[in-house]
């Protein structure tokens, strides 16, 4: 079957847009092919700085013929309806229609046959539409056509379109169409400087080979491999080691069509700057890689650049030009760093009084004070020194006002650590400046130093409680203040810490640090007033704190489910434990979930779950029928059968043993106790008729079923468990 080759040749496409653009082109073309009945065998898209390319293999030469039936009016219908039917179906007369028998009357049926079109004609129609509707994040008009109504908008000026279609064994045909005056053909162009001439191509293999001969590596991954391997070899040849950077590699590969790797250097005096500042300077300004000494792990005064040309002088001029640009950049960075060192971190804090964190949550200075007080409360719970923790919390945000962080925001926290160490702060205090921001994502490390843990938790809890208090919660996919990430960071930190922490107590303490009257609000805040209108409590502040804490606990339950699901745990088990509302310690909840999961993998667990669900289903039906709950203790005098007595005794024993085990955090022991209930439940359902004719006996047996449900709630709400 024929193959399609498509190339859209333009001026330079920004590197950050290339990968998505290639994927969009593949998706849009293949989706349209399938919609037109042209099911293909395979497709692959490519991008270079000056072209998007696509090859689609195994496209049928023609669309399949389509046959369909269309129901028309009844026999004897008005002439207008008949004429409309004939016009819509293309029939010349009713003699060409069939008659379908129907109890409601006989109807005309038109048999419509639509012959398939040649695939090349279909492609010629669909490609211009795709080009005109292509979803570039930013696009432009250009040249004389820019003033014309409806002229093409493209990411950069579009110069040529290559479109061929045909069998591998034959000369392919050109897909004939034009877009805004650009005619599709089979001509493309090589490297802008080293081989700028026109190239005539036929199909993909021919196209890719001729481009390579014209100094263009079409495949982005191939360009990445060349850059990475050549850079590693260049560094190794000098006894050095490349500092790999995948994000930078992705960007650099989108800046060149023919990668040529070279090495430059800078003055050793700049090595007095922290390595991260050197790397950020060279990376951000010149898109170059840095190199380290494998013996010391420290950066050297070398860098690796990627050119887009094989220079006649071996690259000396290119290297010198990059060195000439990097030198003043490093000089600026050195000046910023040395200037920052002249001001102590605590001397920067007064400036935060003029910086608003959020219009309803006050200034950054007020927030820092809240974090300091909350961190001091958390410190004993995580084994941190209280005074060190308070000092760390006070200084943790100070580097946001430094020159280096102003230039390189990605270095926030890290620079705070360097400046804290430089002014003689305790190592734990300094580390907290960097680590209190963590974890920033699911793959980021979690703080482990107790001081860092206390400050990190205080920082994130203040954020969560604050935005909950002003009713700025995440909705759907919207989370502008990254509250889900903050909550997940708290979850991961607590689980890594492996210490019991009561979330509700922490929420309550964080809430207490916010003033009853928030900035811009008349009383206790719109959110608090809304809550008060629902359920009064002992006072406005207390009521608000209660509801914020309860809602946040549910929010954390969802985040814990996300975390445990990534670890292979079942989300319904988390629901079943949280539904008890008797524990807000994430560590205990996780242990209970783990023990419950192991228990449900056993035969005893599976059968007890089935029995409990059966009991719950019967209760739900009967409670709905009687319009009342069957709670309260059953009457032992009404037990008629031994199975009832045995079950009642087993329930009492299991309740006591499971509750005692849970109280000691022996969740495996609690599950073992629950297992003892299984044979009694099985025997009860095997021998006992719940809906006895005697209403008193029936009610008593339903109360006994409720006791089964109550007994299992010592460890989890089994009704929340799937299966």
XYZ file of C-alpha atoms in Angstrom:
723
model
C 0.000 0.000 0.000
C 1.156 3.591 -0.661
C 3.018 5.815 1.782
C 2.630 9.525 2.459
C 5.540 11.921 2.948
C 4.726 15.402 4.227
C 7.131 18.201 5.141
C 6.322 21.765 6.188
C 9.472 23.869 5.723
C 9.693 27.236 7.487
C 11.891 29.666 9.339
C 13.170 28.556 12.759
C 10.572 26.926 15.017
C 11.183 27.601 18.740
C 12.750 24.545 20.352
C 10.129 24.366 23.104
C 7.351 23.964 20.509
C 8.876 21.320 18.267
C 8.030 18.059 20.070
C 4.371 18.948 20.578
C 4.064 20.282 17.037
C 5.381 17.016 15.603
C 2.945 15.056 17.748
C 0.063 17.353 16.769
C 0.854 16.906 13.077
C 0.890 13.119 13.405
C -2.346 13.105 15.410
C -4.251 15.483 13.139
C -3.296 13.722 9.905
C -3.841 10.176 11.143
C -7.138 11.027 12.861
C -8.427 12.520 9.622
C -7.239 9.529 7.584
C -9.099 7.127 9.858
C -12.213 9.336 9.780
C -12.123 9.112 5.982
C -11.920 5.331 6.078
C -8.205 5.225 5.247
C -6.826 2.993 7.995
C -3.014 3.168 7.922
C -0.301 0.805 9.207
C 2.053 3.207 10.972
C 3.065 6.859 11.289
C 6.027 8.801 12.648
C 6.636 12.535 12.926
C 9.889 14.496 13.134
C 10.971 18.055 13.847
C 14.080 20.135 13.251
C 14.457 23.881 13.786
C 13.197 24.513 10.229
C 10.796 21.707 9.419
C 7.977 19.458 10.592
C 7.906 16.125 8.796
C 5.561 13.148 8.787
C 5.616 9.750 7.165
C 2.519 7.526 7.146
C 2.931 3.934 5.984
C 0.417 1.576 4.459
C -2.435 3.874 3.431
C -5.042 2.252 1.139
C -5.005 3.643 -2.405
C -8.763 4.301 -2.255
C -11.498 4.779 0.281
C -13.857 1.818 0.664
C -17.187 2.044 -1.155
C -20.040 2.881 1.201
C -23.551 1.492 0.999
C -26.376 2.734 3.173
C -30.147 2.797 3.366
C -32.214 5.927 3.922
C -35.821 5.747 4.998
C -38.191 8.045 3.171
C -41.830 9.079 3.426
C -44.839 6.759 3.530
C -46.503 5.641 0.330
C -49.048 8.273 -0.527
C -47.175 11.065 1.266
C -47.518 14.646 -0.057
C -45.559 15.457 -3.192
C -43.312 17.932 -1.312
C -42.075 15.191 1.017
C -41.461 12.849 -1.925
C -39.528 15.464 -3.892
C -37.388 16.290 -0.842
C -36.612 12.600 -0.410
C -35.596 12.208 -4.064
C -33.379 15.289 -3.920
C -31.671 14.223 -0.693
C -30.942 10.692 -1.921
C -30.094 11.494 -5.539
C -32.813 9.234 -6.945
C -34.405 10.177 -10.260
C -37.804 8.745 -9.378
C -39.586 6.586 -6.812
C -39.137 3.638 -9.206
C -35.502 3.483 -8.012
C -36.574 3.153 -4.342
C -37.534 0.001 -2.436
C -40.711 -0.349 -0.409
C -40.414 -1.478 3.205
C -43.416 -3.067 4.904
C -44.263 -1.657 8.326
C -47.252 -2.030 10.677
C -47.591 1.756 10.688
C -47.589 1.899 6.892
C -45.306 1.141 3.945
C -42.265 3.382 3.503
C -39.924 4.183 0.622
C -36.295 3.126 1.175
C -33.397 4.506 -0.864
C -30.282 2.402 -1.355
C -27.398 4.872 -1.479
C -24.049 3.807 -2.842
C -21.124 6.159 -2.360
C -18.034 5.056 -4.276
C -14.738 5.563 -2.495
C -12.423 8.307 -3.686
C -8.735 8.050 -4.455
C -6.725 8.495 -1.245
C -4.474 11.108 -2.853
C -7.523 13.312 -3.535
C -8.726 12.949 0.036
C -5.255 13.850 1.325
C -5.064 16.854 -0.994
C -8.259 18.208 0.594
C -7.445 17.524 4.225
C -3.821 18.757 4.476
C -4.603 22.450 3.751
C -7.305 22.393 6.432
C -4.875 20.879 8.932
C -2.226 23.487 8.114
C -4.687 26.362 8.501
C -6.036 25.054 11.818
C -2.732 23.921 13.294
C -2.656 24.612 17.076
C 0.533 26.638 17.488
C 0.778 28.325 20.922
C 1.866 31.461 19.057
C 1.754 32.224 15.345
C 2.343 35.107 12.952
C 1.492 36.578 9.556
C 4.250 37.901 7.311
C 5.186 39.565 4.033
C 2.763 40.920 1.441
C 0.163 38.330 2.399
C -0.048 39.626 5.982
C -2.573 42.291 5.011
C -4.895 39.875 3.201
C -8.034 38.745 4.949
C -7.851 35.082 5.878
C -4.138 34.720 5.108
C -2.172 31.898 6.687
C -0.891 32.202 10.231
C 2.015 29.915 11.074
C 4.607 29.816 13.820
C 7.195 31.355 11.453
C 7.073 32.136 7.701
C 6.222 28.953 5.774
C 8.397 28.622 2.655
C 7.777 25.195 1.147
C 5.551 22.127 1.389
C 6.669 18.664 0.345
C 3.871 16.122 -0.158
C 4.281 12.849 -2.038
C 2.133 9.712 -2.135
C 2.800 6.376 -3.773
C 4.002 2.799 -3.656
C 7.569 1.971 -2.689
C 8.148 0.273 -6.058
C 6.848 3.179 -8.138
C 7.550 6.853 -8.635
C 5.313 8.635 -6.115
C 2.804 11.265 -7.134
C 2.813 14.807 -5.807
C -0.201 15.557 -3.616
C -1.425 18.683 -5.388
C -2.681 21.523 -3.229
C -1.578 24.980 -2.179
C -1.822 26.988 1.023
C -1.756 30.749 0.789
C 0.280 30.674 -2.397
C 2.704 27.953 -1.267
C 2.372 25.040 -3.722
C 2.966 21.493 -2.522
C 5.739 19.714 -4.406
C 8.699 17.458 -3.837
C 11.366 20.060 -3.172
C 12.940 20.722 0.192
C 16.159 22.377 1.355
C 19.231 21.307 3.268
C 21.242 23.007 6.007
C 20.878 26.788 5.963
C 24.641 27.435 5.736
C 26.386 24.241 4.668
C 23.945 22.956 2.018
C 21.260 25.571 1.337
C 20.331 24.343 -2.127
C 17.070 22.751 -3.235
C 16.677 18.970 -2.932
C 14.199 16.882 -4.903
C 12.776 14.006 -2.835
C 10.384 11.146 -3.497
C 9.561 9.061 -0.424
C 10.676 9.022 3.195
C 13.806 6.845 2.909
C 15.040 8.958 0.005
C 14.074 12.156 1.859
C 15.880 11.260 5.113
C 19.046 10.124 3.289
C 19.250 13.231 1.103
C 18.723 15.492 4.124
C 21.577 13.807 5.948
C 23.778 14.312 2.911
C 22.722 17.969 3.044
C 23.830 18.233 6.713
C 20.411 17.803 8.370
C 19.737 15.126 10.999
C 15.971 14.721 10.810
C 15.331 12.595 13.925
C 15.427 14.666 17.178
C 16.486 11.616 19.190
C 19.410 11.012 16.845
C 20.532 14.619 17.367
C 20.278 14.184 21.149
C 22.353 10.997 21.001
C 25.049 12.725 18.942
C 25.231 15.716 21.303
C 25.331 13.601 24.451
C 27.882 11.061 23.241
C 30.178 13.651 21.656
C 30.009 15.841 24.775
C 30.848 12.893 27.034
C 33.783 11.871 24.841
C 35.080 15.446 24.657
C 35.016 15.752 28.451
C 36.482 12.285 28.991
C 39.388 13.076 26.671
C 40.443 15.776 29.151
C 39.893 13.652 32.231
C 36.637 15.406 33.038
C 32.976 14.411 33.304
C 29.947 15.989 31.661
C 27.185 17.198 33.996
C 24.187 15.753 32.194
C 21.017 17.829 31.848
C 18.091 16.228 30.047
C 15.997 19.400 29.847
C 18.899 21.348 28.343
C 19.668 18.473 25.975
C 16.063 18.515 24.716
C 16.287 22.250 24.102
C 19.708 22.258 22.438
C 18.736 19.438 20.066
C 15.904 21.695 18.889
C 18.306 24.528 18.090
C 20.513 22.671 15.598
C 20.051 20.544 12.494
C 23.665 19.381 12.339
C 25.072 19.231 15.890
C 28.780 19.913 16.328
C 30.044 19.709 19.914
C 32.931 21.909 21.129
C 34.542 22.848 24.437
C 35.296 26.303 25.780
C 36.688 27.665 29.033
C 36.444 30.593 31.424
C 38.692 32.135 34.066
C 39.302 30.036 37.188
C 38.506 32.992 39.423
C 34.814 32.400 38.722
C 35.019 29.023 40.437
C 34.667 30.886 43.730
C 30.971 31.159 42.877
C 28.794 28.199 43.984
C 28.624 25.512 41.311
C 24.865 25.906 40.925
C 25.232 29.608 40.108
C 27.868 28.876 37.472
C 25.685 26.202 35.958
C 22.566 28.405 35.933
C 24.510 31.272 34.350
C 26.007 29.185 31.552
C 22.861 27.112 31.029
C 20.344 29.954 30.954
C 22.364 32.462 28.949
C 24.279 30.326 26.447
C 22.517 26.916 26.505
C 25.817 25.233 27.318
C 26.656 22.236 29.508
C 29.093 22.407 32.412
C 31.858 19.945 33.219
C 33.106 18.632 36.567
C 36.225 16.996 37.917
C 35.261 13.360 38.712
C 37.842 13.272 41.540
C 36.368 16.197 43.484
C 32.844 16.394 42.079
C 33.327 20.148 41.685
C 32.900 22.101 38.473
C 35.917 23.000 36.391
C 36.393 26.116 34.288
C 35.230 24.325 31.118
C 31.900 24.230 29.322
C 30.501 22.325 26.348
C 28.602 24.076 23.566
C 26.705 22.761 20.557
C 27.143 24.554 17.243
C 25.009 24.159 14.125
C 27.876 24.264 11.650
C 31.200 22.646 10.795
C 33.328 25.781 10.858
C 36.348 26.111 8.533
C 38.607 27.013 11.454
C 37.557 23.991 13.473
C 35.223 26.084 15.614
C 37.793 28.437 17.159
C 35.771 31.524 16.334
C 32.534 29.975 17.640
C 34.200 28.916 20.912
C 35.799 32.339 21.337
C 32.443 34.021 20.755
C 30.749 31.908 23.427
C 33.602 32.564 25.856
C 33.286 36.269 25.160
C 29.574 36.178 26.090
C 29.895 33.875 29.113
C 32.685 35.889 30.732
C 30.604 39.025 31.532
C 27.655 36.862 32.558
C 29.804 35.058 35.111
C 31.236 38.390 36.186
C 27.701 39.637 36.892
C 26.879 36.459 38.806
C 30.043 36.825 40.879
C 29.148 40.419 41.655
C 25.598 39.428 42.689
C 26.897 36.637 44.913
C 29.520 38.766 46.632
C 27.032 41.606 47.081
C 24.530 39.231 48.699
C 27.156 38.043 51.168
C 27.527 41.588 52.530
C 23.986 41.597 53.979
C 22.930 39.155 56.664
C 19.756 37.210 56.022
C 17.884 38.564 59.047
C 18.626 42.137 57.913
C 16.562 41.475 54.773
C 13.416 40.506 56.708
C 11.960 44.032 57.228
C 11.452 44.331 53.453
C 8.903 41.520 53.645
C 6.556 43.871 55.495
C 5.969 45.693 52.194
C 5.445 42.502 50.163
C 1.909 41.093 50.064
C 1.655 37.306 50.102
C -2.076 37.407 49.300
C -4.514 40.265 49.695
C -6.637 38.213 52.114
C -3.743 36.539 53.939
C -1.516 39.490 54.686
C 2.146 40.179 54.001
C 5.095 37.854 53.658
C 6.343 39.140 57.024
C 3.106 38.038 58.713
C 3.330 34.679 57.016
C 6.927 34.160 58.174
C 5.851 34.867 61.756
C 3.057 32.291 61.476
C 5.433 29.694 60.050
C 7.920 30.345 62.850
C 5.278 29.855 65.555
C 3.805 26.746 63.926
C 7.244 25.228 63.297
C 8.056 25.699 66.997
C 4.911 23.708 67.874
C 5.811 20.937 65.415
C 9.503 20.723 66.404
C 9.088 18.523 69.537
C 6.789 16.195 67.600
C 9.463 15.467 64.980
C 12.499 15.466 67.279
C 13.813 18.894 66.281
C 15.464 21.485 68.496
C 12.879 24.222 69.080
C 15.266 27.208 69.013
C 17.047 25.983 65.889
C 13.681 25.405 64.248
C 12.476 28.921 65.078
C 15.701 30.387 63.709
C 15.441 28.288 60.545
C 11.814 29.304 59.977
C 12.689 32.972 60.443
C 15.469 32.850 57.827
C 14.062 30.296 55.369
C 12.484 32.815 52.971
C 15.124 35.550 53.264
C 17.044 34.551 50.129
C 14.009 35.497 48.015
C 15.257 39.089 48.333
C 18.815 38.363 47.210
C 20.335 39.391 43.885
C 21.218 35.861 42.795
C 17.716 34.490 43.393
C 16.289 37.533 41.642
C 18.360 36.590 38.591
C 17.889 32.818 38.926
C 14.596 32.053 40.766
C 15.221 28.316 40.432
C 18.023 28.695 43.010
C 15.688 29.827 45.805
C 16.364 27.953 49.006
C 19.711 26.662 47.829
C 21.214 30.133 47.955
C 19.639 30.643 51.355
C 21.594 27.615 52.558
C 24.863 28.977 51.162
C 24.310 32.424 52.681
C 23.303 30.933 56.045
C 26.451 28.819 56.181
C 28.551 31.810 55.151
C 27.227 33.846 58.092
C 27.927 31.022 60.534
C 24.474 29.516 61.043
C 24.036 25.988 62.353
C 24.107 23.364 59.582
C 20.523 22.280 60.317
C 19.312 25.876 60.196
C 21.064 26.423 56.869
C 19.785 23.150 55.373
C 16.187 24.102 56.195
C 16.430 27.088 53.824
C 16.777 24.685 50.936
C 14.826 21.677 52.171
C 11.681 23.411 53.428
C 10.627 23.849 49.777
C 10.737 20.101 49.218
C 9.301 17.913 47.879
C 8.414 19.920 44.775
C 7.041 16.891 42.935
C 6.565 13.120 43.097
C 10.200 12.431 42.202
C 11.748 15.114 44.404
C 13.435 14.071 47.641
C 11.756 14.562 50.999
C 13.429 16.502 53.854
C 14.779 14.237 56.580
C 16.641 16.571 58.975
C 14.210 17.207 61.886
C 14.594 20.996 61.678
C 13.933 20.946 57.934
C 10.926 18.663 58.453
C 9.387 21.010 61.031
C 9.814 24.088 58.823
C 8.648 22.280 55.683
C 5.487 21.054 57.399
C 4.781 24.467 58.923
C 5.254 26.199 55.560
C 2.909 23.858 53.688
C 0.299 23.683 56.447
C 0.177 27.476 56.679
C -0.430 27.646 52.938
C -3.154 25.006 52.995
C -4.983 26.337 56.039
C -4.708 29.915 54.801
C -6.230 29.287 51.396
C -8.872 27.005 52.877
C -9.809 29.765 55.323
C -10.453 32.226 52.482
C -12.230 29.543 50.427
C -9.610 29.372 47.665
C -9.680 25.598 47.311
C -8.717 23.582 44.213
C -11.641 22.986 41.870
C -11.552 20.371 39.136
C -8.292 20.702 37.242
C -7.673 24.218 38.578
C -5.166 24.561 41.401
C -3.482 27.971 40.962
C -1.792 27.891 44.369
C -0.497 24.294 44.022
C -2.411 23.157 47.109
C -2.593 19.534 45.958
C 1.183 19.484 45.642
C 1.556 21.037 49.105
C -0.732 18.430 50.679
C 1.029 15.588 48.904
C 4.330 17.012 50.159
C 3.015 16.898 53.728
C 1.844 13.304 53.219
C 5.185 12.152 51.840
C 7.129 13.990 54.543
C 5.089 12.464 57.368
C 5.293 8.951 55.940
C 9.050 9.274 55.460
C 9.431 10.678 58.976
C 7.792 7.527 60.359
C 6.513 9.317 63.468
C 2.896 9.660 64.660
C 1.424 13.102 63.977
C -2.186 14.151 64.564
C -3.277 16.126 61.522
C -6.373 17.647 63.111
C -4.278 19.073 65.935
C -1.812 20.546 63.434
C -4.647 22.021 61.341
C -6.201 23.528 64.440
C -2.918 25.090 65.573
C -2.323 26.517 62.099
C -5.864 27.950 61.998
C -5.381 29.586 65.384
C -2.512 31.668 63.972
C -4.786 33.490 61.539
C -6.575 36.560 62.924
C -10.360 36.284 63.346
C -10.641 39.269 61.046
C -8.777 38.702 57.815
C -7.617 41.662 55.664
C -10.485 43.115 53.633
C -13.243 41.291 55.561
C -15.775 42.724 58.003
C -16.095 39.964 60.585
C -14.467 36.544 60.653
C -14.253 36.179 56.901
C -16.827 35.200 54.290
C -15.840 31.587 54.504
C -16.186 31.463 58.274
C -19.543 33.227 58.087
C -20.735 30.704 55.548
C -19.761 27.859 57.856
C -21.335 29.500 60.878
C -24.616 29.789 59.022
C -24.610 26.002 58.632
C -23.778 24.873 62.146
C -23.118 27.156 65.125
C -20.361 26.299 67.549
C -18.778 27.800 70.632
C -17.592 30.842 68.719
C -16.749 32.152 65.234
C -13.018 31.413 65.344
C -13.506 27.974 66.874
C -16.231 27.065 64.390
C -14.118 28.121 61.438
C -11.149 26.166 62.716
C -13.304 23.062 63.121
C -14.666 23.107 59.580
C -11.351 23.979 57.958
C -9.728 21.094 59.822
C -12.433 18.610 58.866
C -12.419 19.589 55.197
C -8.642 19.494 55.031
C -8.656 16.003 56.531
C -10.848 14.830 53.653
C -8.538 16.605 51.197
C -5.558 14.797 52.718
C -7.401 11.496 52.437
C -7.593 12.041 48.673
C -3.894 12.896 48.491
C -3.030 9.817 50.561
C -5.006 7.706 48.114
C -2.926 9.144 45.284
C 0.291 8.360 47.150
C -0.736 4.825 48.128
C -2.107 4.078 44.667
C 1.305 4.902 43.210
C 2.722 2.364 45.661
C 0.217 -0.286 44.524
C -2.325 0.017 47.365
C -6.085 0.066 46.788
C -7.859 3.411 47.105
C -11.017 1.779 48.516
C -9.069 0.490 51.516
C -7.990 4.058 52.279
C -11.652 5.127 52.029
C -12.715 2.334 54.373
C -10.233 3.423 57.061
C -10.844 7.169 56.712
C -14.613 6.567 56.880
C -14.288 5.658 60.556
C -13.298 9.251 61.436
C -11.388 7.862 64.416
C -7.829 8.505 63.282
C -6.008 11.440 61.737
C -2.495 10.025 61.995
C -1.357 9.253 58.447
C 1.245 6.747 59.585
C -1.306 4.718 61.572
C -3.761 4.908 58.688
C -1.172 3.554 56.261
C -0.286 0.727 58.629
C -3.951 -0.106 59.054
C -4.473 -0.047 55.271
C -1.484 -2.347 54.768
C -2.739 -4.804 57.393
C -6.269 -4.668 55.948
C -4.944 -5.343 52.442
C -3.030 -8.423 53.623
C -6.071 -9.653 55.545
C -8.369 -9.318 52.532
C -5.930 -11.371 50.463
C -6.634 -14.355 52.744
C -9.661 -16.658 52.500
C -10.822 -15.524 55.945
C -10.665 -11.907 54.830
C -12.502 -12.481 51.553
C -15.256 -14.519 53.193
C -15.680 -12.116 56.098
C -15.953 -9.228 53.629
C -18.627 -11.122 51.700
C -20.514 -11.908 54.921
C -20.303 -8.336 56.154
C -21.548 -6.969 52.844
C -24.401 -9.470 52.909
C -25.331 -8.292 56.381
C -25.152 -4.642 55.283
C -27.298 -5.283 52.201
C -29.994 -7.036 54.234
C -29.964 -4.249 56.788
C -30.223 -1.563 54.099
C -33.230 -3.261 52.531
C -35.039 -3.859 55.811
C -34.240 -0.410 57.215
C -35.650 1.160 54.066
C -38.735 -1.046 54.297
C -39.317 -0.304 57.996
C -38.092 3.296 57.718
C -35.925 2.960 60.823
C -32.507 1.768 61.918
C -32.001 -1.536 63.724
C -29.481 -0.284 66.202
C -29.222 -1.050 69.879
C -28.123 -4.267 71.583
C -29.950 -7.476 70.636
C -31.860 -9.347 73.355
C -30.130 -12.640 74.231
C -33.429 -14.057 75.460
C -34.774 -13.983 71.897
C -32.023 -16.155 70.445
C -33.681 -19.360 69.177
C -30.740 -21.079 67.485
C -27.226 -21.947 68.599
C -25.827 -20.104 65.566
C -27.260 -16.845 66.895
C -25.724 -17.386 70.312
C -22.349 -18.386 68.836
C -22.310 -15.317 66.573
C -23.222 -12.977 69.441
C -20.448 -14.413 71.581
C -17.944 -14.180 68.720
C -18.899 -10.548 68.103
C -18.325 -9.605 71.744
C -14.953 -11.348 71.749
C -13.836 -9.870 68.428
C -14.918 -6.351 69.395
C -12.845 -6.473 72.541
C -9.770 -8.075 70.975
C -9.783 -5.950 67.804
C -10.312 -2.689 69.694
C -7.516 -3.533 72.114
C -5.184 -4.407 69.241
C -6.003 -1.176 67.409
C -5.378 0.824 70.568
C -1.890 -0.730 70.742
C -1.429 -0.076 66.981
C -1.178 -3.839 66.482
C -3.136 -3.832 63.257
C -2.031 -7.305 62.241
C -3.376 -8.524 65.600
C -6.655 -6.694 64.946
C -7.014 -8.517 61.642
C -6.288 -11.839 63.319
C -9.060 -11.084 65.792
C -11.426 -10.241 62.935
C -10.686 -13.606 61.318
C -12.309 -15.330 64.308
C -15.626 -13.818 63.272
C -15.690 -15.504 59.883
C -16.897 -19.059 60.848
C -19.659 -17.695 63.082
C -20.898 -15.369 60.305
C -20.811 -18.194 57.743
C -22.760 -20.509 60.055
C -25.332 -17.808 60.845
C -26.177 -17.171 57.189
C -26.202 -20.925 56.502
C -28.669 -21.853 59.256
C -30.573 -18.738 60.304
C -33.545 -17.127 58.554
C -33.170 -13.419 59.275
C -36.720 -12.359 58.360
C -38.445 -14.648 60.798
C -42.258 -14.673 60.950
C -42.051 -13.553 64.558
C -41.470 -9.790 64.315
C -39.579 -9.617 67.614
C -37.197 -12.383 66.517
C -36.773 -10.697 63.106
C -35.922 -7.369 64.729
C -33.499 -9.061 67.105
C -31.720 -10.833 64.261
C -31.441 -7.592 62.307
C -29.868 -5.989 65.373
C -27.420 -8.898 65.429
C -26.522 -8.161 61.793
C -25.906 -4.570 62.819
C -23.527 -5.883 65.468
C -21.517 -7.635 62.719
C -21.211 -4.293 60.939
C -20.250 -2.572 64.173
C -17.656 -5.212 65.045
C -15.843 -4.856 61.699
C -15.786 -1.070 62.135
C -13.190 -1.606 64.818
C -10.710 -1.795 61.932
C -12.474 -0.385 58.851
C -15.804 0.434 57.250
C -16.231 -2.719 55.169
C -19.067 -1.124 53.181
C -16.469 1.100 51.445
C -14.431 -1.881 50.244
C -14.996 -2.979 46.666
C -15.499 -6.632 45.804
